Coordinates of N, CA, C and O in Angstrom, one line a residue:
X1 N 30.0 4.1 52.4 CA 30.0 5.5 52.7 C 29.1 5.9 53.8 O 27.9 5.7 53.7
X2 N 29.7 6.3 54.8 CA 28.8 7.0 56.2 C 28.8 8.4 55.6 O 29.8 9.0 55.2
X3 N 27.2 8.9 55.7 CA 26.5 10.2 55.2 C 25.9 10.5 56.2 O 25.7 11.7 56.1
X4 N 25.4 10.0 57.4 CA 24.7 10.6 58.4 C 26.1 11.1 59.4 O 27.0 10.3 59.8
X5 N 26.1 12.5 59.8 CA 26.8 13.1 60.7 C 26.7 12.3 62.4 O 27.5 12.2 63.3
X6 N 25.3 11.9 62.3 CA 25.7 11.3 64.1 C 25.8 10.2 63.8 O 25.8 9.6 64.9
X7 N 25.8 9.3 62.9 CA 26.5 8.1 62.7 C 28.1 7.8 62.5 O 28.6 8.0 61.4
X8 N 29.1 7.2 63.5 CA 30.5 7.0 62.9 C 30.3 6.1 62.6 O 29.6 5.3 63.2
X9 N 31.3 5.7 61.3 CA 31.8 4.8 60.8 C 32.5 3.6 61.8 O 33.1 3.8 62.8
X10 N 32.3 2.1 61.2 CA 33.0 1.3 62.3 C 34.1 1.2 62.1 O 34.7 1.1 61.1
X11 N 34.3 1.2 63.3 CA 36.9 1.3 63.4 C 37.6 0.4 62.6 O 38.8 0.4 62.3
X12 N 36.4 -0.6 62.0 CA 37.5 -1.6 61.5 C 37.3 -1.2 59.7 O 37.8 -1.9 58.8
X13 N 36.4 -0.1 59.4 CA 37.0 0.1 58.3 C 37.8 1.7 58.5 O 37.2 2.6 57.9
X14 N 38.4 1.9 58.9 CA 38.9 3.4 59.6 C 40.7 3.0 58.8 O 41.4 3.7 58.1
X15 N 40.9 2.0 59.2 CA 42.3 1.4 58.8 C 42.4 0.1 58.8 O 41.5 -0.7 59.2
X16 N 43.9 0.0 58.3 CA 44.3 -1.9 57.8 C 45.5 -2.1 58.3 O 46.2 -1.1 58.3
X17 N 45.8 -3.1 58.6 CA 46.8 -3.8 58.8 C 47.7 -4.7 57.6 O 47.3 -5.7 57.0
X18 N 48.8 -4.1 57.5 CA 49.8 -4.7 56.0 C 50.5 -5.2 57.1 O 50.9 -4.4 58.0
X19 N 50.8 -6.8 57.0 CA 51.9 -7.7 57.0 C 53.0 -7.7 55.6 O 52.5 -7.9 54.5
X20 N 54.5 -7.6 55.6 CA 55.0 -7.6 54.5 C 56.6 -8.3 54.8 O 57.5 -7.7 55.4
X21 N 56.5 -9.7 54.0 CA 57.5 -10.6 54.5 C 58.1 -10.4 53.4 O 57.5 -10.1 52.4
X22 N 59.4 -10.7 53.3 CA 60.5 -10.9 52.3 C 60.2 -12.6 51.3 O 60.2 -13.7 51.7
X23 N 60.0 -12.3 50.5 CA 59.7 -13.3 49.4 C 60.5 -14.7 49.1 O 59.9 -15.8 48.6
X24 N 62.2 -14.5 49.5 CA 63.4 -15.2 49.1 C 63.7 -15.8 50.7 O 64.8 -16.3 51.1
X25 N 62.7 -15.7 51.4 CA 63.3 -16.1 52.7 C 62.3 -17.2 52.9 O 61.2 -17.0 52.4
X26 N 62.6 -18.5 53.8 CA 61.6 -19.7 53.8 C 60.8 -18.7 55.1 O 61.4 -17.8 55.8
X27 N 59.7 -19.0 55.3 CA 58.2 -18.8 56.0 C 58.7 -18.6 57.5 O 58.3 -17.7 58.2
X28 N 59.9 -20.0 57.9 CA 59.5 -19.8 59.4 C 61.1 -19.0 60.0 O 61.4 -19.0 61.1
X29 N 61.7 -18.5 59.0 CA 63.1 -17.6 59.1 C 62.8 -16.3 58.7 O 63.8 -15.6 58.5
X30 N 61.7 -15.6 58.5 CA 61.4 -14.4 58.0 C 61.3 -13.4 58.9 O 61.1 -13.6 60.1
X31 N 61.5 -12.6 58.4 CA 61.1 -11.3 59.6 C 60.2 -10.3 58.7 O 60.3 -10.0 57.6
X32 N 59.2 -9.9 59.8 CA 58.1 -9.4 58.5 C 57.8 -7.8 59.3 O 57.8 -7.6 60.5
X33 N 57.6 -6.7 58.1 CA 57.4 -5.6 58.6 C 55.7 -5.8 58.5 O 55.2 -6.4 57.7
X34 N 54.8 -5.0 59.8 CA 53.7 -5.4 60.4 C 53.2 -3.6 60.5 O 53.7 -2.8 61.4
X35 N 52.3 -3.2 59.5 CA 52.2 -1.3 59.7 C 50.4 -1.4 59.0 O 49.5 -2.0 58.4
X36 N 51.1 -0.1 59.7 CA 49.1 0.7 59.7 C 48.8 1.0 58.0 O 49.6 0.6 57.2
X37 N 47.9 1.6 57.7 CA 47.5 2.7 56.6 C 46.1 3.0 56.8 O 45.2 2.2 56.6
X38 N 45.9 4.3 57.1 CA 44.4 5.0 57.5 C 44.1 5.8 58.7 O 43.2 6.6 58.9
X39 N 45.2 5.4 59.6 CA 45.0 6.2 61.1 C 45.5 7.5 60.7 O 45.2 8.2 61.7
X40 N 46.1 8.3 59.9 CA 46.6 10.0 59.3 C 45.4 10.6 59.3 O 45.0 11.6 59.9
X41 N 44.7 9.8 58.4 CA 43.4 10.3 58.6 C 42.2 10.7 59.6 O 41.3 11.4 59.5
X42 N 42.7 10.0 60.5 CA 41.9 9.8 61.8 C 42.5 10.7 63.0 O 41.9 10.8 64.1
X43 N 43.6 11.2 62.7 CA 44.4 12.5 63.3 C 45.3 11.7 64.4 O 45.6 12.2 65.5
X44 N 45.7 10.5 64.0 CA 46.8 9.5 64.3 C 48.0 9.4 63.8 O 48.2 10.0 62.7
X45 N 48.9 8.9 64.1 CA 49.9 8.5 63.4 C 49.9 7.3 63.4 O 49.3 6.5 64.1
X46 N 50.8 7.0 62.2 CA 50.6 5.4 61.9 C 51.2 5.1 62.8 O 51.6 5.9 63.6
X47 N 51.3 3.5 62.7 CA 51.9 2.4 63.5 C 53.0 1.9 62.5 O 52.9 2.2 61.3
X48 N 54.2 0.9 63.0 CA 54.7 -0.2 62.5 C 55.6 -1.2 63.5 O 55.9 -0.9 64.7
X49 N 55.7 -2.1 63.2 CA 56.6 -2.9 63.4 C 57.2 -3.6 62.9 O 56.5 -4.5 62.4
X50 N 58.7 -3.6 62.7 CA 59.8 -4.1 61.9 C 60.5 -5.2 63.1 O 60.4 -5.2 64.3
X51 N 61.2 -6.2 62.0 CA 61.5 -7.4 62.4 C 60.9 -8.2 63.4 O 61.5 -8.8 64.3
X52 N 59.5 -8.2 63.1 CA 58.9 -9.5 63.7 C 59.0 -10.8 63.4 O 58.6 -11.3 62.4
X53 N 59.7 -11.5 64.3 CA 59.4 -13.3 62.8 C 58.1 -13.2 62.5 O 57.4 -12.7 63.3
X54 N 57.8 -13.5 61.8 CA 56.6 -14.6 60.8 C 56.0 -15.3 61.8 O 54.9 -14.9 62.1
X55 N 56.5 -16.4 62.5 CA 55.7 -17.0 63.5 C 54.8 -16.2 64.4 O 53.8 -16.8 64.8
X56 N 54.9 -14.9 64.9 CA 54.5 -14.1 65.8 C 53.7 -12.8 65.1 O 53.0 -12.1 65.9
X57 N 53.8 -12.6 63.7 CA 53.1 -11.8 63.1 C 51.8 -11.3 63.0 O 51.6 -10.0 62.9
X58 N 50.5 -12.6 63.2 CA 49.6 -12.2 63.6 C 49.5 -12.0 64.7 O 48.5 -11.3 64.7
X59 N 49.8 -12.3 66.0 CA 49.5 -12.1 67.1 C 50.2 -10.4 67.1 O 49.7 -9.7 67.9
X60 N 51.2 -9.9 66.4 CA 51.5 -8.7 66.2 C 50.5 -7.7 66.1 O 50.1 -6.8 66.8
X61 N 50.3 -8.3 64.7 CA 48.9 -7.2 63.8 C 47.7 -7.4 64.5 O 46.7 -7.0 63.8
X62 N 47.4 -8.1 65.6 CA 46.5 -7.9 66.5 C 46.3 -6.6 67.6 O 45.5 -5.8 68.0
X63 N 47.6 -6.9 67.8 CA 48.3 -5.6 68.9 C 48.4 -4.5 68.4 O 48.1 -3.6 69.1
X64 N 48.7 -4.1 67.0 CA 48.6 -3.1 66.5 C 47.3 -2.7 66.5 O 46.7 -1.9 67.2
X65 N 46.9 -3.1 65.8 CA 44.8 -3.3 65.6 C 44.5 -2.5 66.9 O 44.3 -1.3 67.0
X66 N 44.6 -3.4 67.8 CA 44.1 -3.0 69.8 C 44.5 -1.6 69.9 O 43.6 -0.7 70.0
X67 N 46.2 -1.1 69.7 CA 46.4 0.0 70.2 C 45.9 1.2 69.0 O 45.9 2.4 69.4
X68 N 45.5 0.9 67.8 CA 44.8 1.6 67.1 C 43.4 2.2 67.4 O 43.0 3.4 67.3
X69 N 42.6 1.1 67.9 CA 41.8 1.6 68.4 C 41.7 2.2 69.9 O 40.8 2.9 70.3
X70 N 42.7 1.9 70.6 CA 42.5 2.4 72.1 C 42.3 4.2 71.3 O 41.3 4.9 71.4
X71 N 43.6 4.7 70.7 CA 44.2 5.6 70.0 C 43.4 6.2 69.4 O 43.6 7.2 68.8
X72 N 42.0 5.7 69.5 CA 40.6 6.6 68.7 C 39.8 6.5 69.7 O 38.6 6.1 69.6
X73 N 40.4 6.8 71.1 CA 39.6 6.5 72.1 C 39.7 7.7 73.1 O 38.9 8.6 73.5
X74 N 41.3 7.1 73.4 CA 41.8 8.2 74.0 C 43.0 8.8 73.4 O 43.6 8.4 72.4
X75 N 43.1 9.8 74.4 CA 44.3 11.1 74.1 C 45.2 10.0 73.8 O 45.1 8.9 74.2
X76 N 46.4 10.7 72.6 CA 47.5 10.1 72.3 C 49.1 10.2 73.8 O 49.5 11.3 74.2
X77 N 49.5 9.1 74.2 CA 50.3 9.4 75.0 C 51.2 10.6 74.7 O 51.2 11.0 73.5
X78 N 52.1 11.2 75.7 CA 53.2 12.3 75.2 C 54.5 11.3 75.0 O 54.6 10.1 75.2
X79 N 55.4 12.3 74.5 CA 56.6 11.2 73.6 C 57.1 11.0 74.7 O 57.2 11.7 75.7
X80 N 57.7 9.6 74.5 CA 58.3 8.8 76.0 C 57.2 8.2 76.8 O 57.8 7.3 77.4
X81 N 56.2 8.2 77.1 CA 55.5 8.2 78.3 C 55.3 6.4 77.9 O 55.5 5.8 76.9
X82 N 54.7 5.8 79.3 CA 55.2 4.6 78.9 C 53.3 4.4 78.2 O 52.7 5.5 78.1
X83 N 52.6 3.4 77.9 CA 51.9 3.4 77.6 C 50.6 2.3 78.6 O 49.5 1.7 78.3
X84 N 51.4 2.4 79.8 CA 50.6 1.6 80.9 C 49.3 3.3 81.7 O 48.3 3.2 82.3
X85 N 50.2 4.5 81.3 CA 49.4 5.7 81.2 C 48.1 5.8 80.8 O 47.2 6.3 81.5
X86 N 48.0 5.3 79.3 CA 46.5 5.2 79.0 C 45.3 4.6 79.9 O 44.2 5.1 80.0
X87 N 45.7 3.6 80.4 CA 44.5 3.0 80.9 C 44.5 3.1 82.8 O 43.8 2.4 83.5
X88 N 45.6 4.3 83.2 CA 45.2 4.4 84.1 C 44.0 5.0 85.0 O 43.2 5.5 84.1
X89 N 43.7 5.1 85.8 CA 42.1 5.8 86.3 C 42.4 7.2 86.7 O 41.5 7.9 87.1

């Protein structure tokens, strides 16, 4: 629990990353949904990503992670905009 006002909280307990593969399918034929829970709070919108294979999963929920936090960084892009926008100067 953060109680001091000029203290924030660190980003990595802010939100989580849920990987969620189908159970009946073998490991390297899966396609796995890869989503946020916690950035609502943070005046975010979640994230997800549907049909990732499994093989590529974490390097997914990595990417989500990253653009989570850029997203508590800076302004949220406008709808459409590409997202090479954020990090321009």
């Amino acid at each position: 629990v953060f109680r001091h006002e000029l203290v924030d909280p660190p980003a990595d307990v802010l939100w989580t990353i849920q990987v969620v593969a189908p159970a009946n399918e073998p490991a390297d034929a899966a396609m796995t949904w890869i989503h946020t829970h916690g950035l609502w709070r943070c005046g975010r919108p979640e994230l997800e990503m549907i049909g990732v294979p499994a093989s590529r999963a974490a390097a997914a929920a990595d990417l989500l992670n990253d653009v989570a936090d850029l997203w508590l960084e800076e302004d949220l892009p406008e709808p459409g905009a590409a997202m090479s926008t954020l990090c321009s100067p």
